[in-house]
Short mmCIF file of C-alpha atoms in Angstrom, two decimals:
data_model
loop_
_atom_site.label_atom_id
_atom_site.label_comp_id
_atom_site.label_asym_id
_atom_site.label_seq_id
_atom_site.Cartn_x
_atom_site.Cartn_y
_atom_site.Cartn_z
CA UNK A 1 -26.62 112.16 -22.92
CA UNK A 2 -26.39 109.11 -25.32
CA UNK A 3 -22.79 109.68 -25.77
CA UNK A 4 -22.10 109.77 -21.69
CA UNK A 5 -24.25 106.85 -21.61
CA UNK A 6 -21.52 105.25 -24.63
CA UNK A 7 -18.78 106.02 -22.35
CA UNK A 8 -19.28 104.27 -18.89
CA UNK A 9 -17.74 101.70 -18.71
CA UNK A 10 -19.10 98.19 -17.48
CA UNK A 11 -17.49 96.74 -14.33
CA UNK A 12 -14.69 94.41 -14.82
CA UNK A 13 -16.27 90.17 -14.50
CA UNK A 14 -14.38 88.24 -11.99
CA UNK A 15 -11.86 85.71 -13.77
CA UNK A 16 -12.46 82.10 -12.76
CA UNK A 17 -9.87 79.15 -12.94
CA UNK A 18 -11.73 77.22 -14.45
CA UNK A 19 -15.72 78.61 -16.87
CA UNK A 20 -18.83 77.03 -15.33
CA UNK A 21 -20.26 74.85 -17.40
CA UNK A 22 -23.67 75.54 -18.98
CA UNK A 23 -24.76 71.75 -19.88
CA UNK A 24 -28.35 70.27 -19.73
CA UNK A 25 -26.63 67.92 -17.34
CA UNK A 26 -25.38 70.88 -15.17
CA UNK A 27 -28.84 72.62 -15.16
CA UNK A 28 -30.25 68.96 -13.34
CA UNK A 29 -27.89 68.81 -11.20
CA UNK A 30 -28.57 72.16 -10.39
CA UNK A 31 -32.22 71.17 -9.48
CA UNK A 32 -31.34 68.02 -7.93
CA UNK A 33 -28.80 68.11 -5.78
CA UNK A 34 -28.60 64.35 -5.65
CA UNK A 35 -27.57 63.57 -8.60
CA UNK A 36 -30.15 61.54 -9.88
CA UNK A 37 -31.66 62.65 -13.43
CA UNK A 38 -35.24 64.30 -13.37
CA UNK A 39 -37.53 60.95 -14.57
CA UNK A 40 -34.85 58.26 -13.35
CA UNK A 41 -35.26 56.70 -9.40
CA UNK A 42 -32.30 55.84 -7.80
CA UNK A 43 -31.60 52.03 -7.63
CA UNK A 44 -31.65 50.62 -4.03
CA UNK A 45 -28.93 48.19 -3.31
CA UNK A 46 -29.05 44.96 -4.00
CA UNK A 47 -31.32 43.22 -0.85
CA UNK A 48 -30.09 40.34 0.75
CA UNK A 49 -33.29 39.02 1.24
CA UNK A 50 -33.13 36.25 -1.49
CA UNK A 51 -29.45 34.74 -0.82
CA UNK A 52 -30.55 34.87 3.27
CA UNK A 53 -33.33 32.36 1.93
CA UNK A 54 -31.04 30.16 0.64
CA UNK A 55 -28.80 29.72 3.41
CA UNK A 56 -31.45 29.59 6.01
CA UNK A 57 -33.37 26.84 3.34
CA UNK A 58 -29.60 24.79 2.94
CA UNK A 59 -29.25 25.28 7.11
CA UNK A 60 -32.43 23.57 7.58
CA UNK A 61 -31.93 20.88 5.53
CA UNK A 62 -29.05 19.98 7.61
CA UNK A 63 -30.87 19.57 11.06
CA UNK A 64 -31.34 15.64 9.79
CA UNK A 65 -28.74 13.29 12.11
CA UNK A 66 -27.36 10.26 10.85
CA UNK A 67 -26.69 7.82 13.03
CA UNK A 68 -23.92 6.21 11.02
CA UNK A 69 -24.81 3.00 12.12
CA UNK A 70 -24.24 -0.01 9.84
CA UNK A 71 -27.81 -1.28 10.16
CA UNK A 72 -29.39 1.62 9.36
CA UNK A 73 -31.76 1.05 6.73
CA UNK A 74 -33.08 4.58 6.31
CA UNK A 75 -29.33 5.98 5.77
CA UNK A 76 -27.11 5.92 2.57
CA UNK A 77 -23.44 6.96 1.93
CA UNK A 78 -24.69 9.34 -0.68
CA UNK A 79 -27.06 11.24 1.79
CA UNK A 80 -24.40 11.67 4.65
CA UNK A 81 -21.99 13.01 1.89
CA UNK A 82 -24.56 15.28 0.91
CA UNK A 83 -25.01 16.49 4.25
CA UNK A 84 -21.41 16.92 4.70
CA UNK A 85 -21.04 18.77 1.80
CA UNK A 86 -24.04 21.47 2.42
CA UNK A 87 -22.92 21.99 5.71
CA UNK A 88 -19.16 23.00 4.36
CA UNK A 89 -20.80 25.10 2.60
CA UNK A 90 -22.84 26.98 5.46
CA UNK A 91 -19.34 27.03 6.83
CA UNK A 92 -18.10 28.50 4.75
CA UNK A 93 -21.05 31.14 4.41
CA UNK A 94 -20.44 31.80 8.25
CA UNK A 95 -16.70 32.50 7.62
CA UNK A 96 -16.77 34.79 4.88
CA UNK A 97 -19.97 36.90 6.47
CA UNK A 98 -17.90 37.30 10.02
CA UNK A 99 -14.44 37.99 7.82
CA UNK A 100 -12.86 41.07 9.31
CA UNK A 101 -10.98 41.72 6.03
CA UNK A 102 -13.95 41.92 3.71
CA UNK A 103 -15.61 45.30 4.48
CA UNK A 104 -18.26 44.77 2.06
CA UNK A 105 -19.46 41.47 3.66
CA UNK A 106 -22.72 41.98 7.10
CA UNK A 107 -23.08 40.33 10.31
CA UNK A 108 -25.30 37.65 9.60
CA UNK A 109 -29.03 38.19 9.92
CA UNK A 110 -31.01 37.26 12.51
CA UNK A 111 -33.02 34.85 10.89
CA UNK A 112 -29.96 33.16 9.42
CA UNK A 113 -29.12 33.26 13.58
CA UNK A 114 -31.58 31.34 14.67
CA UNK A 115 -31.48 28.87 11.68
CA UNK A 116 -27.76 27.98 12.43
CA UNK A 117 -28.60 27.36 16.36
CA UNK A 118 -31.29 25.16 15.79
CA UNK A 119 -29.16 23.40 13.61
CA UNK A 120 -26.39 23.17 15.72
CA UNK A 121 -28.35 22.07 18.80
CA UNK A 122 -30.60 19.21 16.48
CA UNK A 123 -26.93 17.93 15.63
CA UNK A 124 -24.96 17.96 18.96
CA UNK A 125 -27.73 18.03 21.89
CA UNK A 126 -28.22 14.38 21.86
CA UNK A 127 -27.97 11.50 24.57
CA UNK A 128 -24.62 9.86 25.19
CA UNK A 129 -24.42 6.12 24.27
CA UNK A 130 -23.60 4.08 27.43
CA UNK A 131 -20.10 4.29 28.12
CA UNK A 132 -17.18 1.75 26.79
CA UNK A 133 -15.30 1.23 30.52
CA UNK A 134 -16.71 -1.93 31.99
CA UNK A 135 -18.40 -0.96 34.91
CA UNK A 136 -18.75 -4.50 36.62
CA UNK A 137 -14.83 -5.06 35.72
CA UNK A 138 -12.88 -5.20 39.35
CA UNK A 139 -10.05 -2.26 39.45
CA UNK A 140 -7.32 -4.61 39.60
CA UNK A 141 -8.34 -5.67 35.90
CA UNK A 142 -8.32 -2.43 34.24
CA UNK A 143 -4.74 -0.92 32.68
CA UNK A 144 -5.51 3.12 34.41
CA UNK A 145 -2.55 4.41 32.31
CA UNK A 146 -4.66 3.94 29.18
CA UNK A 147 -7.77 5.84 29.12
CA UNK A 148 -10.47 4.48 27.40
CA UNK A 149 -10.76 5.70 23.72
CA UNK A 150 -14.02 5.72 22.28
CA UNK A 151 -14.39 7.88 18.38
CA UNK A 152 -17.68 9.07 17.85
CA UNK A 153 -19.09 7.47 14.52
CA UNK A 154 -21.05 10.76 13.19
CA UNK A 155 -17.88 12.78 13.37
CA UNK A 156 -17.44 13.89 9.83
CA UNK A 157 -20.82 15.72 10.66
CA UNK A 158 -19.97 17.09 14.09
CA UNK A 159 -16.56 18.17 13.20
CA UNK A 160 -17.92 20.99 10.96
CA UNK A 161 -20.73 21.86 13.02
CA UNK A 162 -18.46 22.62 16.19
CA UNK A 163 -16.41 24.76 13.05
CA UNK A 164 -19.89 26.34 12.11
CA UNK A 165 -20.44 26.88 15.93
CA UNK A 166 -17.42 28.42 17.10
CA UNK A 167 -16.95 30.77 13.59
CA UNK A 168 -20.69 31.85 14.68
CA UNK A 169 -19.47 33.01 17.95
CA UNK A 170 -16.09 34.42 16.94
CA UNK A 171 -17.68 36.42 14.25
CA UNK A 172 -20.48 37.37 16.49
CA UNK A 173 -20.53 40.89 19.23
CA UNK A 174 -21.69 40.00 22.57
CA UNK A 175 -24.86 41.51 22.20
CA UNK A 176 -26.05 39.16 19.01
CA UNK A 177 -24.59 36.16 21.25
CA UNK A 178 -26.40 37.35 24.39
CA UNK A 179 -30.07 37.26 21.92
CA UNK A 180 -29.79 33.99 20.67
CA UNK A 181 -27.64 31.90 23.02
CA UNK A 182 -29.33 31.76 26.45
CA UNK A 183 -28.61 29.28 29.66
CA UNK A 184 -30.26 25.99 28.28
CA UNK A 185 -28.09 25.92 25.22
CA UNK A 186 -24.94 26.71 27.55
CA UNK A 187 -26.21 23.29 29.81
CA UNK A 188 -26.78 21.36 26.73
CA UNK A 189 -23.09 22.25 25.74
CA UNK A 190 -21.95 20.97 29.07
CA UNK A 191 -23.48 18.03 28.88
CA UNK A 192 -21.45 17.54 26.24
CA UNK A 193 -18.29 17.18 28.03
CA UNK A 194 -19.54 13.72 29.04
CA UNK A 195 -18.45 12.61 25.89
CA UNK A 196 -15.63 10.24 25.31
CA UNK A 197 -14.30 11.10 22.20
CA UNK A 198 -11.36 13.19 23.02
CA UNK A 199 -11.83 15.07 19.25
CA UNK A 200 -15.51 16.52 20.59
CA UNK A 201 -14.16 17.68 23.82
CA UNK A 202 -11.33 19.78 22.94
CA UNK A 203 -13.71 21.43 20.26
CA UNK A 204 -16.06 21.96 22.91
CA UNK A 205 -13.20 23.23 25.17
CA UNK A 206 -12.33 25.97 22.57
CA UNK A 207 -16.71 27.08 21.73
CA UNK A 208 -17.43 27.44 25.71
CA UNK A 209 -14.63 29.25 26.52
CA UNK A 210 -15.30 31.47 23.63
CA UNK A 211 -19.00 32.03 24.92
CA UNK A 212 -17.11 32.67 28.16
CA UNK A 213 -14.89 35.44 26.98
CA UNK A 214 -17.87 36.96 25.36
CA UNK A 215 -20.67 36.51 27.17
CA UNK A 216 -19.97 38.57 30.45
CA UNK A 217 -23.02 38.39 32.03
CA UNK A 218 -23.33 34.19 32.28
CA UNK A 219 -19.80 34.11 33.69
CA UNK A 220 -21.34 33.57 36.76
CA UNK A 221 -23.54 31.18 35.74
CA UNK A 222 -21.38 29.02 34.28
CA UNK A 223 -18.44 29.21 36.36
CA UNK A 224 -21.73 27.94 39.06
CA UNK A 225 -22.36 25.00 36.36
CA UNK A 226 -18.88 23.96 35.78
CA UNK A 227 -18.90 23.40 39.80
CA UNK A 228 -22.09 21.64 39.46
CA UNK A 229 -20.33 19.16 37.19
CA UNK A 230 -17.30 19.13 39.45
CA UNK A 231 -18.96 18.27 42.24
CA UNK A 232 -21.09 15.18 40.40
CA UNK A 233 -17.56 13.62 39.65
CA UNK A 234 -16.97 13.59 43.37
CA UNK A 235 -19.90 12.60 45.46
CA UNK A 236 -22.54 11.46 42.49
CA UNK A 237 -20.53 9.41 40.16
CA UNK A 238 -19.66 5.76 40.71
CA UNK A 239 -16.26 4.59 41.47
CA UNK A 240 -16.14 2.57 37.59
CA UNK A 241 -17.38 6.07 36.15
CA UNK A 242 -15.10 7.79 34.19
CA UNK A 243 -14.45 11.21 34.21
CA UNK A 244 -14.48 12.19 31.04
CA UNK A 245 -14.54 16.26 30.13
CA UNK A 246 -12.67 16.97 33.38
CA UNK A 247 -8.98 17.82 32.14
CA UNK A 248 -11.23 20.18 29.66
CA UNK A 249 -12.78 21.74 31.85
CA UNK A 250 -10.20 22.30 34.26
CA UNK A 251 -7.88 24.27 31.77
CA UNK A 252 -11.10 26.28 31.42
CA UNK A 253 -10.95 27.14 34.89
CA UNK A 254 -6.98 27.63 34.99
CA UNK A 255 -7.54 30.37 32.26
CA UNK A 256 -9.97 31.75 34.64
CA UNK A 257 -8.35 31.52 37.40
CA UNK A 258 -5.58 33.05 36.04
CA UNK A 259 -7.67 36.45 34.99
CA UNK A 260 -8.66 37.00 39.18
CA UNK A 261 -7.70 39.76 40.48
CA UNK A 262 -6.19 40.02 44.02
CA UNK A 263 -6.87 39.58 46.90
CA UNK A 264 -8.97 37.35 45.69
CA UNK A 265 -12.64 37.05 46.35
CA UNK A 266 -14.67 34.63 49.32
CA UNK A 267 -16.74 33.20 46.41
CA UNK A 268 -13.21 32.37 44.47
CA UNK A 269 -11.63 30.92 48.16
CA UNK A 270 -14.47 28.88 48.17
CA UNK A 271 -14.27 27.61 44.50
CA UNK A 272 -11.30 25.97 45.41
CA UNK A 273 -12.10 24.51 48.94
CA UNK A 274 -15.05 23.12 47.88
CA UNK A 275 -14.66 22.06 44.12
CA UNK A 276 -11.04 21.79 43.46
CA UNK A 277 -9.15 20.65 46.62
CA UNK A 278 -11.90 17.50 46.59
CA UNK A 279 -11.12 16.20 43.00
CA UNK A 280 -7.95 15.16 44.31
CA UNK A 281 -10.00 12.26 45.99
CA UNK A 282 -11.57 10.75 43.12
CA UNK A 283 -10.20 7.03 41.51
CA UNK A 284 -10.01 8.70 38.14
CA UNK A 285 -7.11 11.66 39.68
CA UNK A 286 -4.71 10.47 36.90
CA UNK A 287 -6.84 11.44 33.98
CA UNK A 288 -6.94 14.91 34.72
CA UNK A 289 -4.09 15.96 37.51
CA UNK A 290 -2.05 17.96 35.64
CA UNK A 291 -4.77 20.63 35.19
CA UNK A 292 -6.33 20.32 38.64
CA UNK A 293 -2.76 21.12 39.79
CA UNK A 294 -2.23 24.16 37.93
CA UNK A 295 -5.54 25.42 38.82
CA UNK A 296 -4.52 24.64 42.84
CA UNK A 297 -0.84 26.19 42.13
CA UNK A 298 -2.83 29.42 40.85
CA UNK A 299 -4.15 29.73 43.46
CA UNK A 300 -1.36 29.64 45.72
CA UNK A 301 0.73 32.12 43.55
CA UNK A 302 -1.99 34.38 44.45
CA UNK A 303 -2.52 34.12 48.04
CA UNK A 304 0.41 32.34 49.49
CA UNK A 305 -1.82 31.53 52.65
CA UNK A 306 -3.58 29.35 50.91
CA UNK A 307 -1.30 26.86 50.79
CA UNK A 308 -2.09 25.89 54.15
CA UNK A 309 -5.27 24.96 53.37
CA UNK A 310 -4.23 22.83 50.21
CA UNK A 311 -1.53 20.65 52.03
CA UNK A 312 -3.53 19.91 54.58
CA UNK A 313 -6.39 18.78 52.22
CA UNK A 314 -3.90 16.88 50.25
CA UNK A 315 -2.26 15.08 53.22
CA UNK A 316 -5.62 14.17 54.80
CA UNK A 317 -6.85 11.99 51.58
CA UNK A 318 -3.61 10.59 50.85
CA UNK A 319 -4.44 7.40 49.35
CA UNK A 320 -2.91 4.08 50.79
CA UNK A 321 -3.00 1.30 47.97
CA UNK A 322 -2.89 3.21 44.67
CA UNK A 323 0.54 4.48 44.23
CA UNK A 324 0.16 6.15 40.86
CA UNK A 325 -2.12 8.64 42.47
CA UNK A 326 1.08 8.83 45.81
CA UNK A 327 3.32 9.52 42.90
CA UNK A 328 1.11 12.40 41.13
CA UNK A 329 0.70 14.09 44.79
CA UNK A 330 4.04 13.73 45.60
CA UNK A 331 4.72 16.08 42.48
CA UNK A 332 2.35 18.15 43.44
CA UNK A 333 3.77 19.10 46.62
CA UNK A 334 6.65 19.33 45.20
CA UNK A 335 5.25 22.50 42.86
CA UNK A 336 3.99 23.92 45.90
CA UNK A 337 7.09 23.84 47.77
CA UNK A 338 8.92 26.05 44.77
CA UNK A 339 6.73 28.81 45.50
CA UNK A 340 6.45 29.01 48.51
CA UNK A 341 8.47 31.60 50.67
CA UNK A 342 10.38 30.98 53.57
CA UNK A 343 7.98 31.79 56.65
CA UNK A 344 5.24 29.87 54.61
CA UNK A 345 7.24 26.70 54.53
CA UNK A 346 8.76 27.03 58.05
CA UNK A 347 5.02 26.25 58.79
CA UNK A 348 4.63 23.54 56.40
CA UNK A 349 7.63 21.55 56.43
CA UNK A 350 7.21 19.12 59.03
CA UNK A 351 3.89 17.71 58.00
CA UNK A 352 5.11 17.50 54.06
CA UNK A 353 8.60 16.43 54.81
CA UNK A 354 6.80 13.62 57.51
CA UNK A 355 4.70 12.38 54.72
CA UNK A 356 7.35 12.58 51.68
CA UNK A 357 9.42 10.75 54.42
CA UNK A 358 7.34 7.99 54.74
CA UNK A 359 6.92 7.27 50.87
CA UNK A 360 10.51 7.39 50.88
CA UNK A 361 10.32 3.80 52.34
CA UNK A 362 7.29 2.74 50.43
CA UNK A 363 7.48 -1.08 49.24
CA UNK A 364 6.53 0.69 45.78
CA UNK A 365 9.56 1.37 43.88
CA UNK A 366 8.22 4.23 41.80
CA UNK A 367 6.94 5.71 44.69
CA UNK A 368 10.11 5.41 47.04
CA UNK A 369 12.19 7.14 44.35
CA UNK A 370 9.56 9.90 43.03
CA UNK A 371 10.04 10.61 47.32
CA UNK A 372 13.80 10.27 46.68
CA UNK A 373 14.09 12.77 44.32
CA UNK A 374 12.53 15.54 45.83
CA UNK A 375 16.13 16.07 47.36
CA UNK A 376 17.23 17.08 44.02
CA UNK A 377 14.82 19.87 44.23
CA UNK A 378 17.24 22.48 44.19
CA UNK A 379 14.33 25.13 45.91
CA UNK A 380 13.63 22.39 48.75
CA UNK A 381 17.44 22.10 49.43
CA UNK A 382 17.39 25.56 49.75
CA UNK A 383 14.26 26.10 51.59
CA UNK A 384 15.55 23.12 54.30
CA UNK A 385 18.70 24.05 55.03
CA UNK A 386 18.48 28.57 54.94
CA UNK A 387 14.90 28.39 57.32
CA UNK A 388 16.41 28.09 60.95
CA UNK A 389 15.09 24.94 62.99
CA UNK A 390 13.80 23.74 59.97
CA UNK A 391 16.35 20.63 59.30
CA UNK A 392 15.89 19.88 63.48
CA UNK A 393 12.79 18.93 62.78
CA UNK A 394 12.32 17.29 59.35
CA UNK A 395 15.70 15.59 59.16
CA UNK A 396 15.07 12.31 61.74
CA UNK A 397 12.56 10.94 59.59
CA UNK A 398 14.15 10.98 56.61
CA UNK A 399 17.26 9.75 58.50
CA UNK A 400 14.89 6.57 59.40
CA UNK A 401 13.59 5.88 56.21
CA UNK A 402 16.53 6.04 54.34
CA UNK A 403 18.71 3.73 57.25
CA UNK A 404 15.71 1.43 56.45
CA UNK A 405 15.96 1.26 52.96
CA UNK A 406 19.47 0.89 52.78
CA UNK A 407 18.62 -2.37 54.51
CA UNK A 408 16.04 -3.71 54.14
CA UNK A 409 14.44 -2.00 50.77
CA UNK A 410 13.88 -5.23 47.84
CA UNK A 411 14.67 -2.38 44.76
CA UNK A 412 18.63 -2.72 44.39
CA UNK A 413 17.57 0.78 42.36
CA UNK A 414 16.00 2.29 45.16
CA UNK A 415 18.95 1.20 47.32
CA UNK A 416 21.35 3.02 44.85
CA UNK A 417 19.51 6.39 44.98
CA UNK A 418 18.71 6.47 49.10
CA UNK A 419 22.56 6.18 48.71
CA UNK A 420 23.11 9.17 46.85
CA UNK A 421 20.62 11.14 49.50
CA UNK A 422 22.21 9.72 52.60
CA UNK A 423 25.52 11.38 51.03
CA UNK A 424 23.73 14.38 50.13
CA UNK A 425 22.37 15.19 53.88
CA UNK A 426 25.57 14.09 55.08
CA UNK A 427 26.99 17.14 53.16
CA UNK A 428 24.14 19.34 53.94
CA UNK A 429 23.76 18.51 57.93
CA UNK A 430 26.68 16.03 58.71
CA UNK A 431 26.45 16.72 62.24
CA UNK A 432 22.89 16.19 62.52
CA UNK A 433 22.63 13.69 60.32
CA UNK A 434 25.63 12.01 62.25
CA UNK A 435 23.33 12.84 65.56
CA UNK A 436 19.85 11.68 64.01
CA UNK A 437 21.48 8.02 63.24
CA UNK A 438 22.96 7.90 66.94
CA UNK A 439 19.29 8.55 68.40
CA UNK A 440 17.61 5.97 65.53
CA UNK A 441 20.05 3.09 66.36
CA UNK A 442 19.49 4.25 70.21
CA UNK A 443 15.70 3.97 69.63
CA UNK A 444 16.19 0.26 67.57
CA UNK A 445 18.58 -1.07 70.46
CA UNK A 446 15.76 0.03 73.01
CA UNK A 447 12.73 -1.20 70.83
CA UNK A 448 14.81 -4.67 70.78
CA UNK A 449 15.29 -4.91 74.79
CA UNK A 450 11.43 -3.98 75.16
CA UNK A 451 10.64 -6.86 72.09
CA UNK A 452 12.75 -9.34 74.12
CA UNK A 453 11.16 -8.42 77.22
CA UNK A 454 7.90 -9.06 75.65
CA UNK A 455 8.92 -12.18 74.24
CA UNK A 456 9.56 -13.84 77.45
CA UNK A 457 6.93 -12.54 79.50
CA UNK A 458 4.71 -14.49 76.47
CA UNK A 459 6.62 -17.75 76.89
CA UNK A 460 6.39 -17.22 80.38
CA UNK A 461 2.64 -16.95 80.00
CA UNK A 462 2.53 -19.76 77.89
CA UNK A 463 4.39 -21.95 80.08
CA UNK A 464 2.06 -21.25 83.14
CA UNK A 465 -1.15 -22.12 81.15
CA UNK A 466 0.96 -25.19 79.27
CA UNK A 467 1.28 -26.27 82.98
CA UNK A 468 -2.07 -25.42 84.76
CA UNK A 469 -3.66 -26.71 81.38
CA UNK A 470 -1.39 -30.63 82.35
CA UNK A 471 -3.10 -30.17 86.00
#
């Protein structure tokens, strides 16, 4: 028996790449899965607690305002440097905590949050100093092509708190924006937009349509308070007011406009009958036309039909003594003629053509030849002369204003380009252009007779009461 039991043989062990180790360190690791040694606790990571302190501790002591004013006793150069140089520093804080390329780096806390909006609004929320434009001055004293400059003094401060406040809400999600920024702090930043430093305004421009882009629920809200401010520039504001913040604001509303989908909808028709199309009446047009007439021309690349409703608009507030703003709409028709299509304009033509026709013999030179040159309009040549009827019915008045100029006009320039027209529509439409002239020097001969006529029915009127007057 013991020697059978010496004989069997003991199962072969499995072989094993690689012999499990037997350490001490092994056996804990056995026990703890973790990791961590038996009588050792596992560090926590470092908290932030202590460095979100100090920021929110160097934020606050940046919610002082210097005035910069020269006769302020309470301010030094030293302190505003100071100031200058802690709030780099939150910016720079702000930058590297909302850096997409640092993983390592958090969204900024919520008390930090709230430390750099109070901040921001103690520094910028502030009343406007009265404004630099004369108000009593009569318009015929003030140059219009120069728009009043005026720098804001405390700009070395504001500058990098509108770079604090926009890296805040470009490193920020909507729903951090949506806790902390609510509708009195987007008011307060349209306020702003009063402002006549052109610096503050296009870093205003860039912040609100940032909160726009992110903050989808107040779209509404402040597409309703851009309006608002719209709407002040046309019926509230006086004449000598300024507009200032309106070209911002209107490329605001051209990148917005731009995003609508078609058709479009009542509340965006309405936007533009009842904000935009009246801003073309305003004394202050000059200062921000170019953006009103991209947001219009948006419009009408949408929905053709509108057009309609913008010409007529325009036509019906044409101005009468200030040709810069003749010149500007001129243009602007102009842009709205390029796009529109053929049955559009067949509508349109006479009452644009009647009124471009009628600048054409303006006493104001600039304005006579801005009217001149829509004929160069490649798009309007084409437009006239393909739609059938069209030239019937727009060509006599252009026929009489340029006859007129030719002799009578003061501008030896304008004389020289109603030259080159008359010999353009004589290539175009010679035989109605030849026929137009017949009827106008038809209409002059019979507008003479009835003018002589008149003339001696007066002296004969005269001479009866000369004579019953000698009785």
């Amino acid at each position: 028996m013991g020697a059978a039991a010496a004989e069997v043989v003991a199962p072969p062990r499995p072989t094993s790449a690689k012999r499990r180790s037997t350490t001490l360190k092994f056996l804990f690791e056995l026990e703890k899965p973790d990791g961590v040694v038996p009588g050792t606790a596992k560090l926590p990571p470092p908290s932030p607690e202590p460095e979100a302190d100090s920021l929110i501790d160097k934020i606050a002591s940046c919610n002082r305002v210097f005035t910069f004013a020269d006769d302020a006793a309470d301010e030094c150069e030293e302190e505003r440097d100071a100031k200058r140089e802690r709030l780099v520093e939150v910016l720079g804080a702000v930058r590297s905590s909302g850096s997409a390329g640092n993983k390592q780096q958090q969204p900024l806390d919520h008390r930090v949050m709230v430390a750099l909006l109070k901040m921001v609004g103690a520094n910028l929320f502030r009343a406007m100093p009265p404004s630099a434009y004369p108000a009593l001055l009569p318009p015929d004293g003030v140059d219009e092509e120069t728009p009043v400059m005026v720098l804001a003094p405390s700009w070395p401060h504001l500058q990098v708190v509108y770079d604090i406040l926009l890296s805040v809400v470009t490193a920020s999600d909507a729903k951090t924006l949506r806790h902390h920024v609510d509708r009195a702090f987007l008011s307060s930043l349209l306020a702003l937009f009063r402002s006549e430093d052109p610096r503050e305004r296009d870093r205003l421009k860039t912040v609100y349509h940032q909160l726009y882009s992110k903050l989808t629920c107040e779209r509404a809200f402040m597409r309703r308070s851009m309006a608002a401010a719209f709407l002040r520039f046309v019926y509230e504001a006086s004449t000598a007011e300024r507009h200032c913040g309106a070209a911002e604001l209107l490329e605001i509303c051209g990148s917005i406009i731009n995003g609508f989908a078609v058709p479009l909808k009542e509340e965006h028709r309405a936007f533009l009958a009842r904000v935009l199309l009246p801003l073309h009446r305003t004394r202050w047009v000059h200062t921000y036309h170019r953006q009103l007439a991209y947001c219009v021309l948006q419009f009408v690349h949408k929905e053709p039909g509108l057009a309609d409703a913008v010409v007529t608009d325009i036509l019906r507030h044409w101005p009468v003594t200030n040709c810069q703003k003749e010149v500007l709409l001129i243009e602007e028709l102009e842009e709205i003629l390029e796009v529109l299509e053929p049955k559009h304009f067949q509508k349109l033509a006479v009452p644009i053509c009647a009124r471009i026709a009628r600048c054409v013999s303006s006493y104001s030179s600039q304005v006579a030849e801005r009217a001149l040159y829509v004929w160069n309009n490649e798009r309007f040549v084409e437009l006239a002369t393909a739609s059938p009827g069209v030239m019937e019915k727009i060509l006599p008045a252009f026929v009489a204003s340029v006859e007129s100029n030719l002799e009578l006009h003061w501008s030896k320039c304008v004389q020289q380009v109603t030259a080159s027209v008359k010999s353009l529509l004589q290539q175009v439409a010679p035989d109605l252009y030849a026929r137009c002239a017949d009827e106008l020097a038809t209409r002059r001969s019979e507008a003479e007779v009835a003018a002589a006529v008149r003339d001696a029915r007066w002296r004969k009127l005269e001479t009866a009461a000369a004579a019953a007057a000698a009785k």
